[in-house]
XYZ file of C-alpha atoms in Angstrom:
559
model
C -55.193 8.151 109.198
C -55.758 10.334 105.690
C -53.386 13.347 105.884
C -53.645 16.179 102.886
C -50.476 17.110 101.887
C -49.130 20.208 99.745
C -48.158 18.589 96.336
C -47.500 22.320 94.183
C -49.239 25.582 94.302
C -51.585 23.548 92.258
C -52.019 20.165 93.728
C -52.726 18.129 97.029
C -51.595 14.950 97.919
C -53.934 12.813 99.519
C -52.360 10.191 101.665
C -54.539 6.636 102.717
C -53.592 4.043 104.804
C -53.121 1.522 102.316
C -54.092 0.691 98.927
C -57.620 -0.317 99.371
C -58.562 2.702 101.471
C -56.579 4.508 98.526
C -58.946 3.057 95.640
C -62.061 3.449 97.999
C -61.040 7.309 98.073
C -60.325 7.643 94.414
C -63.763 6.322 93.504
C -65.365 8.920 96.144
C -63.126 11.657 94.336
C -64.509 10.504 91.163
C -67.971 10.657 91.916
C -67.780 13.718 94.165
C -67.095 16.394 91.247
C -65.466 18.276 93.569
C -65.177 22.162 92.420
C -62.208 23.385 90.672
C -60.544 19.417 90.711
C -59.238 19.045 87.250
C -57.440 15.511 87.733
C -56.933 13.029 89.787
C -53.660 10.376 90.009
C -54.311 7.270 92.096
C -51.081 5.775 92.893
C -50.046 2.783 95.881
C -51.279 4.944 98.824
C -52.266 8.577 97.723
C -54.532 10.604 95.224
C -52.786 13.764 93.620
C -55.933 16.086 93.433
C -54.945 18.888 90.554
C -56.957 21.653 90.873
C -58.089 25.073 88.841
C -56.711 28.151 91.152
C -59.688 30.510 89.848
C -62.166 28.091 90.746
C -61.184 27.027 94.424
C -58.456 27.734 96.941
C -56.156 25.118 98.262
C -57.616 26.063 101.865
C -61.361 25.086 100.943
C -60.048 21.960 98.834
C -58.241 20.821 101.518
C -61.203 20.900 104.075
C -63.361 18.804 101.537
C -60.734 16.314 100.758
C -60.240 15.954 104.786
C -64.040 15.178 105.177
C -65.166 13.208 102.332
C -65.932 10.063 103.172
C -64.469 6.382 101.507
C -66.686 4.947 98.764
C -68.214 1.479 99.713
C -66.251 -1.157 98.426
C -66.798 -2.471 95.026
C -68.835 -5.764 94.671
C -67.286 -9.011 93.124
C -67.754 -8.671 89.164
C -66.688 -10.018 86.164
C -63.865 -10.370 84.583
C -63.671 -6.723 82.801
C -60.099 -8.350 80.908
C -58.828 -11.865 79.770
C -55.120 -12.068 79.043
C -53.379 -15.017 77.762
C -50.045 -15.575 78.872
C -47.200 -17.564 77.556
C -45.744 -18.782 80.898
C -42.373 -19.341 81.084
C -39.941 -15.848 81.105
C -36.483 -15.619 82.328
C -36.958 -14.848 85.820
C -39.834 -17.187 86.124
C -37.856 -20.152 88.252
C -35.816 -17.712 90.624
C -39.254 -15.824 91.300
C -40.565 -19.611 92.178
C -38.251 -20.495 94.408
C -37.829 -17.222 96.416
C -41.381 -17.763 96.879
C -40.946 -21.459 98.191
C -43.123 -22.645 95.360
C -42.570 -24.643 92.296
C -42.939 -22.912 88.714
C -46.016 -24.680 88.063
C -47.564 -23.476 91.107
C -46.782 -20.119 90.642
C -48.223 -20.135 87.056
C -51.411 -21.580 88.394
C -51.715 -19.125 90.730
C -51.152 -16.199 89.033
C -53.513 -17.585 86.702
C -56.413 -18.369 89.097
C -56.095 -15.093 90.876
C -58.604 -12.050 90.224
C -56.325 -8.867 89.524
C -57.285 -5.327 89.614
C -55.837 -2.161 88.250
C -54.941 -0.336 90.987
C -53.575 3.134 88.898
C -51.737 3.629 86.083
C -48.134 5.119 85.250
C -44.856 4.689 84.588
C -45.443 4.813 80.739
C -48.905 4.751 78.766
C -50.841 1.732 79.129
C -48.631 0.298 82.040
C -51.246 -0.492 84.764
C -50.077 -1.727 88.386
C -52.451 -4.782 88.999
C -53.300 -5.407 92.460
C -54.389 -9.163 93.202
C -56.160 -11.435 95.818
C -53.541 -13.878 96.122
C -50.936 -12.921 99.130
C -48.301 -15.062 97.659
C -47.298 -12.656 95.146
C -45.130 -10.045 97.114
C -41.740 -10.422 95.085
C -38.724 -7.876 95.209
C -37.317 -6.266 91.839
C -34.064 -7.190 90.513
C -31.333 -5.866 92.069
C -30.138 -4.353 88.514
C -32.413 -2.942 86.332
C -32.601 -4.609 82.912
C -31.929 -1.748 79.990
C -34.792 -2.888 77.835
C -38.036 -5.268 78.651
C -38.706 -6.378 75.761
C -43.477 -5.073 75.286
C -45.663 -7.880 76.139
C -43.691 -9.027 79.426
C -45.578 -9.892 82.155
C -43.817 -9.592 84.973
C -44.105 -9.088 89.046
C -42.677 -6.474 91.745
C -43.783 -6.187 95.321
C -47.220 -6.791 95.500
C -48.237 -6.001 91.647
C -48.439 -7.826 88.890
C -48.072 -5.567 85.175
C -47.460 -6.125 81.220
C -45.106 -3.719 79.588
C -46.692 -2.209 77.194
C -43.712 -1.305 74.793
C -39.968 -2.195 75.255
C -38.098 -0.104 78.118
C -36.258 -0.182 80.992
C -37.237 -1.667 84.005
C -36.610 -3.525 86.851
C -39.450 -6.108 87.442
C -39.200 -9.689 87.220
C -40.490 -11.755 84.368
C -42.754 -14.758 83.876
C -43.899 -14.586 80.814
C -45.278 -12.816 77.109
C -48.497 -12.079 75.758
C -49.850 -10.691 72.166
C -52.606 -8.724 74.046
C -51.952 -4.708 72.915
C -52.043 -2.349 76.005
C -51.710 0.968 73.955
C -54.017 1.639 71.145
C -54.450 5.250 69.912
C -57.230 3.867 67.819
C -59.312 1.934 70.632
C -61.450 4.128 73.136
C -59.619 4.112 75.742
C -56.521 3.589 74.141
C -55.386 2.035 77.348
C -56.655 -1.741 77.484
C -56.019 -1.222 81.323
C -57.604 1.314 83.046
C -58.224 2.027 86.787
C -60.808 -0.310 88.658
C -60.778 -2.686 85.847
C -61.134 -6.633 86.911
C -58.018 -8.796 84.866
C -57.528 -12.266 84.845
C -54.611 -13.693 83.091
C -54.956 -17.150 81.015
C -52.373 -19.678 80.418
C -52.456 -20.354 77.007
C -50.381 -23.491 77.304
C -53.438 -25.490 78.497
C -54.938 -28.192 76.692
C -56.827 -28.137 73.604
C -60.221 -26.765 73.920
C -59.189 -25.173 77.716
C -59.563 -21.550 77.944
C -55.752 -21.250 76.990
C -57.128 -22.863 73.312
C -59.566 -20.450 72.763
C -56.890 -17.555 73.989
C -54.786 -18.934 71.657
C -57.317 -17.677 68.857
C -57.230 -13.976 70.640
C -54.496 -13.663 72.926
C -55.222 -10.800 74.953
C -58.070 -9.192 73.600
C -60.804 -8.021 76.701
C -63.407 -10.079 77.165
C -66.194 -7.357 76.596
C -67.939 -7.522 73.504
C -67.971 -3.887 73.077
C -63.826 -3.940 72.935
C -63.389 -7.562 72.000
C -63.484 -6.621 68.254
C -60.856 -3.731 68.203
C -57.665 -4.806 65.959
C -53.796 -4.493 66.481
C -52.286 -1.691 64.472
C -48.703 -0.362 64.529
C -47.234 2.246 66.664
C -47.632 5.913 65.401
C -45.048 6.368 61.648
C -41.291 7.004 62.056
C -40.928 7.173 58.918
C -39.769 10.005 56.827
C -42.970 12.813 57.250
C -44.272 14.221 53.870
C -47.124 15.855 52.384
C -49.468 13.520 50.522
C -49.946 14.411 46.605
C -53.408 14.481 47.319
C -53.721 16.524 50.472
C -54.639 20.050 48.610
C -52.697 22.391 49.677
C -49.749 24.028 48.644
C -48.465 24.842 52.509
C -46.027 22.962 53.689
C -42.393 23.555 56.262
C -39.705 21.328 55.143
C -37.289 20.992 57.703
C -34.264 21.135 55.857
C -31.920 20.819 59.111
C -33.417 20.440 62.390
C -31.056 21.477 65.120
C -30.079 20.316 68.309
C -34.051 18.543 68.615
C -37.169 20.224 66.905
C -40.416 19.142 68.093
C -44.394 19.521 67.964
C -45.880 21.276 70.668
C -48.863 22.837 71.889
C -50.456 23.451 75.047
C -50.541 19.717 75.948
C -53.232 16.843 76.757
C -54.126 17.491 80.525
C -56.195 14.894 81.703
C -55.227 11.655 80.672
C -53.290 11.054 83.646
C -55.303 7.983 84.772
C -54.284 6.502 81.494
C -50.509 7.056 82.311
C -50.132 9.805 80.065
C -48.130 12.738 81.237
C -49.965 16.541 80.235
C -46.624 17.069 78.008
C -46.820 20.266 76.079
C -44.627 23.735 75.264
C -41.934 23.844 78.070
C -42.588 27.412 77.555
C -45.929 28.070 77.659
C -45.578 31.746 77.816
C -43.267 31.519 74.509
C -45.762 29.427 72.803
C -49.015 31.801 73.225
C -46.591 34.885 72.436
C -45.398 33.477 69.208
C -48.734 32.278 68.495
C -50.041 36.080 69.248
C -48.103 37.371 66.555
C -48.975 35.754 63.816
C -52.500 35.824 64.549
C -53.250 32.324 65.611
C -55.006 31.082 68.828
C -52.463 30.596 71.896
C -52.488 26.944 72.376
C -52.284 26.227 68.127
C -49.313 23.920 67.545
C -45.785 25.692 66.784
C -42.352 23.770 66.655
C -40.034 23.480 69.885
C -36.386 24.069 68.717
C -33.621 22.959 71.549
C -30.530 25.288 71.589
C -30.803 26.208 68.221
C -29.185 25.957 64.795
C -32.545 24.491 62.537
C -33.158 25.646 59.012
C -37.116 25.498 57.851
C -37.539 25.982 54.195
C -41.055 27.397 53.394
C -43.756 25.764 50.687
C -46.117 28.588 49.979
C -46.086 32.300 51.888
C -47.114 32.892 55.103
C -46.111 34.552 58.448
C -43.508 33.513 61.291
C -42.526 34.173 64.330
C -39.590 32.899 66.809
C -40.207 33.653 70.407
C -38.397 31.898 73.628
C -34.533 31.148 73.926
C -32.632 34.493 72.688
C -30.630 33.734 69.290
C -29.890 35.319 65.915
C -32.502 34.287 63.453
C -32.520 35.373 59.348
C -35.032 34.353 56.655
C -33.006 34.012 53.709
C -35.183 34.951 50.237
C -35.003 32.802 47.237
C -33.038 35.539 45.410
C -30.547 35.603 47.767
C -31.292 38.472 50.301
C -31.378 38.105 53.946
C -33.880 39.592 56.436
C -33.512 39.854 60.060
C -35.510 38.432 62.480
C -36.479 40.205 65.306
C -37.379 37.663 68.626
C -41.123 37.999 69.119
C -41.913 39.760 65.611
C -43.830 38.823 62.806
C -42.010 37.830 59.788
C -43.509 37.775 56.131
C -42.106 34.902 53.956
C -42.961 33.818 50.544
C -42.579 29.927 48.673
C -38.847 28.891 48.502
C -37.512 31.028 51.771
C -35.909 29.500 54.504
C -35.334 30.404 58.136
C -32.480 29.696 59.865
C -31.933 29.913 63.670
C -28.744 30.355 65.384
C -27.485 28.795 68.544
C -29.044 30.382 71.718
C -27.479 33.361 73.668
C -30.249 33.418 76.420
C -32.340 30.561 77.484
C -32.546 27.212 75.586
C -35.803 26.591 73.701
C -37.354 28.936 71.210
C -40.624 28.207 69.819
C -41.281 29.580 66.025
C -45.342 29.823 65.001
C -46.345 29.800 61.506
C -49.769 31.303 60.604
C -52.624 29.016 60.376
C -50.484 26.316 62.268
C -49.450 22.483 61.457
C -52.030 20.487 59.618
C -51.274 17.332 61.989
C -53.749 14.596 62.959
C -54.001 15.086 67.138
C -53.512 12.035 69.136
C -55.809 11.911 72.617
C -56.878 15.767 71.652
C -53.287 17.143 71.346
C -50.178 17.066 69.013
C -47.870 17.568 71.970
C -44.731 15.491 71.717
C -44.076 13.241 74.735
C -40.518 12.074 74.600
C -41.213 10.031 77.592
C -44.286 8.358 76.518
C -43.459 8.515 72.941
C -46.930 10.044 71.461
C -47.547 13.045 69.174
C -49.614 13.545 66.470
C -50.613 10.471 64.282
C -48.419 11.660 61.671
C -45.005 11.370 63.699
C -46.073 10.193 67.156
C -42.939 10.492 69.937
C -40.279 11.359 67.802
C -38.089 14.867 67.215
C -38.257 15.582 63.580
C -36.104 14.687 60.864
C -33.934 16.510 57.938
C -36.505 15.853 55.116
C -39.751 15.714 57.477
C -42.422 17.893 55.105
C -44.681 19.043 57.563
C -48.112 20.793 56.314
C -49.860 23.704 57.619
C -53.149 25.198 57.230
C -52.400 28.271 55.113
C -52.586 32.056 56.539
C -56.143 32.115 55.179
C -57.772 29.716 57.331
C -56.872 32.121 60.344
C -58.578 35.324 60.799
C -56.686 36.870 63.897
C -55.222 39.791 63.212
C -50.632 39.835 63.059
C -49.657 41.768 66.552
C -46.650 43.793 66.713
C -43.133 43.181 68.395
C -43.777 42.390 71.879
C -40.198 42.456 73.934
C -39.720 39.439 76.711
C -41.525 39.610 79.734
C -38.807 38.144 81.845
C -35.313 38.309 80.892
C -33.765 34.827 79.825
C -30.772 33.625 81.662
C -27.183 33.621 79.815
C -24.905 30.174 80.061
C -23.333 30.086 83.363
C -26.072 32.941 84.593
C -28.101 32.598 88.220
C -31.769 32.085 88.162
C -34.014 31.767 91.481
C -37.430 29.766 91.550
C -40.099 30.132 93.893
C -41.509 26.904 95.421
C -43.634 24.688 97.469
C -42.471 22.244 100.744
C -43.558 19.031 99.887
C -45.586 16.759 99.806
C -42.353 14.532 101.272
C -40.064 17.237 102.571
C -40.836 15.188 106.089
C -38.213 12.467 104.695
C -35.466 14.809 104.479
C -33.097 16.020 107.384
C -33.911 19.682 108.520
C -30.501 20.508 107.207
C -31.299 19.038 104.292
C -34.465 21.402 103.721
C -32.090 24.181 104.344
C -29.555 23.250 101.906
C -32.395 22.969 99.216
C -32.727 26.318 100.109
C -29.593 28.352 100.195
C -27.513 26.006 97.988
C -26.827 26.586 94.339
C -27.817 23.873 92.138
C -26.295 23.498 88.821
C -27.851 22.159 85.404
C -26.250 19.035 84.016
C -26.142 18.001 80.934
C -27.912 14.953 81.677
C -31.301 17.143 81.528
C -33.964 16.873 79.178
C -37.793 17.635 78.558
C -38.598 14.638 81.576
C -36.546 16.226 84.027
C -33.562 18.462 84.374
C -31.126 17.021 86.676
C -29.271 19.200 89.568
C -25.577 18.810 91.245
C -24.763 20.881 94.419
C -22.143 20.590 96.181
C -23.289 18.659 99.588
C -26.238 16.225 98.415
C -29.795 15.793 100.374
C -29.961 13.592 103.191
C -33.083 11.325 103.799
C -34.014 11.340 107.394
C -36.582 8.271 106.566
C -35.000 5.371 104.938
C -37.252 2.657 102.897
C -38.865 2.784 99.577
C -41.783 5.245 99.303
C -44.581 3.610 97.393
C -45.335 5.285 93.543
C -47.286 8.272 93.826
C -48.424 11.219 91.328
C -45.810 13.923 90.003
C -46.459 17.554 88.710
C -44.651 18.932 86.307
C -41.815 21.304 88.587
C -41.508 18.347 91.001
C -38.351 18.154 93.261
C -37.754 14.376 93.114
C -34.513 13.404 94.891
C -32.656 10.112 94.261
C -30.594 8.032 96.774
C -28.046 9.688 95.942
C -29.485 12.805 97.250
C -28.949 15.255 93.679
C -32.811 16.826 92.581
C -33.970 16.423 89.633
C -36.498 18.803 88.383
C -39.618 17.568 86.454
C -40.232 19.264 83.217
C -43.184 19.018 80.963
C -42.721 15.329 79.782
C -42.029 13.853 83.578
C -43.665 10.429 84.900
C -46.974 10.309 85.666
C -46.042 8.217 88.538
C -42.983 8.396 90.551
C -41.158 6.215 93.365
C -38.593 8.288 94.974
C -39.446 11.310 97.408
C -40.484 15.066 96.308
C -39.186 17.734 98.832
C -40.774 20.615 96.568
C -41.916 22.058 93.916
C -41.770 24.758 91.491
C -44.606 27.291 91.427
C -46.780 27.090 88.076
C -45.915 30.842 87.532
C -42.228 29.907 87.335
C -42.678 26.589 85.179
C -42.018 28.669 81.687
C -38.335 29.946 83.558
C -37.508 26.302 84.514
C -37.710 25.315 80.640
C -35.186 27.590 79.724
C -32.486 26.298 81.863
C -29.544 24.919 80.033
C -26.866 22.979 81.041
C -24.204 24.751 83.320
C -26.832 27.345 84.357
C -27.380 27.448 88.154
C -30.614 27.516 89.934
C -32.142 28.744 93.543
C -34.623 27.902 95.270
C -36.738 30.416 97.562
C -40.231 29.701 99.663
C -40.994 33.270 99.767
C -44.164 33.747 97.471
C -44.291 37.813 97.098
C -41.039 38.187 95.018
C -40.996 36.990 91.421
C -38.369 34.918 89.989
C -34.678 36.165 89.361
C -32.494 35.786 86.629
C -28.634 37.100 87.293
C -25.603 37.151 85.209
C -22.613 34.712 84.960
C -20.717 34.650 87.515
């Protein structure tokens, strides 16, 4: 029985029977172009639908995601991807015998089997392959392992997967492969993408097998059209500078960056079905403001300081601007003088000047703009940083910068906006220890949690820990959230401002760089308009929650 659930003030959950009704309904979704949908997340048993509030209602979405009907079922095909495998990882006997088989078996079977991608998440390239074998239903460790080392290919419940780069994770392993899952420079860059057909080769066989030819190409699809794209390394850590050669004179060295300095813009929205996360400014309203006021457009790329204390010297003049967390901010001239700077004003600075930025008084991320904006090389459309899934722009990719990263801009002449003046905060920014109240959304799983549990959510104050980052911001109240349905919930799509609750029964709050995919139940979620107040909270700050849509948010003083 499909039920439509309320996922945010932005999304709906759309909840199948099981995970072939659930792929049948993405590929209607797909094909449907349904009005104002801007995404869609297939996951174990649901669709998150994201959708555009000025082009459709929730209300008239809902109705049309009620009534469309399941797509036929897809007709046997071809292989779409060949994988070789180098049977034989560490949980590869244990997995055998709970499965009453021998190792050789269960190597031949996994082989023989015809896997599909069911959806994507977890991190980028990370598919969860469904197959038609029912032998392969295996639990996941009991412990987690800290790091998998990329290329494992490994089993949990009733998927199969290859990690795509070395992380945490839980699954059980039977083997390796060369085959590259993430490619920034292959279109897609994810080797598995939704509905694709996967077939994974022993490459162990005997000369001239299919494992020998493997051997020659381990992992590489067997399409022609993607069969001839090469490995190439992961996005530079090194040290970023300008090349000689680049032509231009602008430039930010970051002579000390802080608590973390980042690249952000507006984000890469729609590359969810390749399990990238929409990432982005975790204060949007920050980012277009600062952006405003030194003439640029409001989504141009701008760096993301964390609590403060980062010194930028300057190569070449131009125009600033800091805007975001509240903190004492000077641009110190090359002959010494100091100049104030004013939060959300435009600030002239010449070749040799550097800004520095104290430690923030209100909020916790301030965003500073230079006119013209970073000359970086975008990665799927965006130079976002993704903590999480570790891309940003070509240049730097998923990491904060570094003292000595030379970053180059465009130059205030290739920008013809015109410099606004001070603007002062829309919304006042809460002080350490201060109060701030969020508006949200029940659901899409508040039905797992005890009524009293609901209510707690709700009257409770949460407070910030300092476990909290730009995935998620975790909460500690003082009584936790009881479940009132036990059980793992299968993976299912996230928003950014998602409630997810733990067994242990603390929240944590999704921020900009969150899973695309998550496993544990959401009870709400924060309203979009309150998203840019969520990414301000610092630890020992203490949050509300409140249902009520009218009212705004609320930001009090320390108690």
């Amino acid at each position: 029985m499909r039920r439509v659930l309320t996922a945010s003030d932005r999304a709906l959950l759309v909840e199948e029977k099981d995970l072939d009704a659930t792929m049948r309904l993405h590929a209607a979704l797909a094909a449907a172009g349904l009005a104002g949908v801007t995404e869609l997340v297939p996951a174990a048993r649901t669709v998150l639908v994201r959708f555009d509030p000025l082009r459709t209602t929730a209300s008239a979405l809902r109705r049309a995601l009620e009534a469309i009907p399941l797509a036929e079922r897809d007709p046997a095909a071809a292989s779409d991807v060949v994988i070789g495998v180098r049977y034989g990882g560490e949980d590869l006997a244990d997995v055998a015998a709970d499965l009453g088989v021998t190792a050789e078996e269960l190597v031949a079977r996994h082989a023989a089997a015809t896997w599909r991608v069911a959806f994507t998440g977890f991190a980028p390239g990370f598919g969860y392959l469904v197959g038609d074998d029912p032998l392969f239903d295996v639990p996941r460790r009991a412990s987690p392992r800290t790091s998998v080392p990329p290329g494992s290919v490994a089993l949990a419940g009733p998927y199969s997967g290859v990690y795509p780069r070395a992380s945490p994770g839980g699954w059980r392993l039977i083997g390796r492969t060369d085959a590259v899952l993430w490619d920034l420079e292959r279109d897609p860059p994810a080797l598995l993408v939704p509905g694709a057909v996967v077939r994974f080769a022993d490459v162990a066989r005997p000369a001239g097998s299919q494992g020998d030819r493997l051997r020659r190409g381990a992992g590489l699809p067997a399409t022609p059209s993607r069969a001839s794209q090469s490995v190439r390394p992961p996005a530079a850590r090194e040290p970023l500078d300008m090349p000689g050669d680049r032509g231009t004179r602008y430039a930010v060295e970051v002579v000390s960056p802080g608590l973390r300095l980042l690249v952000q813009d507006l984000g890469r929205p729609g590359a969810a079905h390749l399990g990238v996360s929409a990432s982005g400014a975790a204060d949007r309203a920050a980012l277009r403001a600062a952006n405003r006021a030194v003439g640029n457009g409001p989504g141009a790329p701008a760096f993301e300081l964390l609590g403060g204390g980062a010194v930028l010297r300057f190569r070449g003049g131009g125009v600033a601007a800091i805007r975001g967390a509240a903190a004492d901010a000077t641009v110190r001239h090359r002959d010494g003088a100091e100049t104030p700077v004013a939060n959300g004003g435009p600030i002239a600075v010449d070749d040799g000047d550097e800004l520095t930025i104290g430690y923030a008084s209100r909020g916790v991320r301030a965003v500073v703009a230079i006119r013209g904006g970073l000359a970086l090389t975008p990665a799927l459309g965006s130079l976002a940083t993704d903590t999480l899934g570790d891309i940003g722009s070509r240049e730097i990719g998923g990491r904060a910068l570094r003292p000595g990263d030379v970053v180059p801009l465009h130059g205030p002449s290739s920008v013809s906006g015109a410099v606004v003046p001070f603007e002062p905060p829309a919304l006042p920014l809460p002080a350490p220890g201060g109060l701030v109240t969020l508006r949200i959304t029940l659901g899409p799983r508040d039905d797992w949690f005890a009524d009293e549990a609901v209510r707690l959510l709700l009257v409770q104050e949460w407070e910030v820990t300092p476990r909290s980052d730009r995935v998620g911001i975790r909460l500690r109240g003082a009584a936790p959230l009881e479940r009132a349905v036990g059980g793992e919930l299968p993976s299912e799509g996230t928003v950014t401002g998602s409630l997810q609750v733990p067994p242990r029964g603390q929240p944590v709050l999704f921020l900009p760089d969150r899973p695309v995919t998550g496993g544990y139940p959401v009870i709400g979620a924060v309203v979009d308009a309150d998203l840019d107040l969520a990414g301000q909270l610092a630890p020992g700050m203490r949050v509300r929650f409140r249902t009520d849509g009218d009212a705004g948010p609320d930001v009090g003083a320390p108690s």
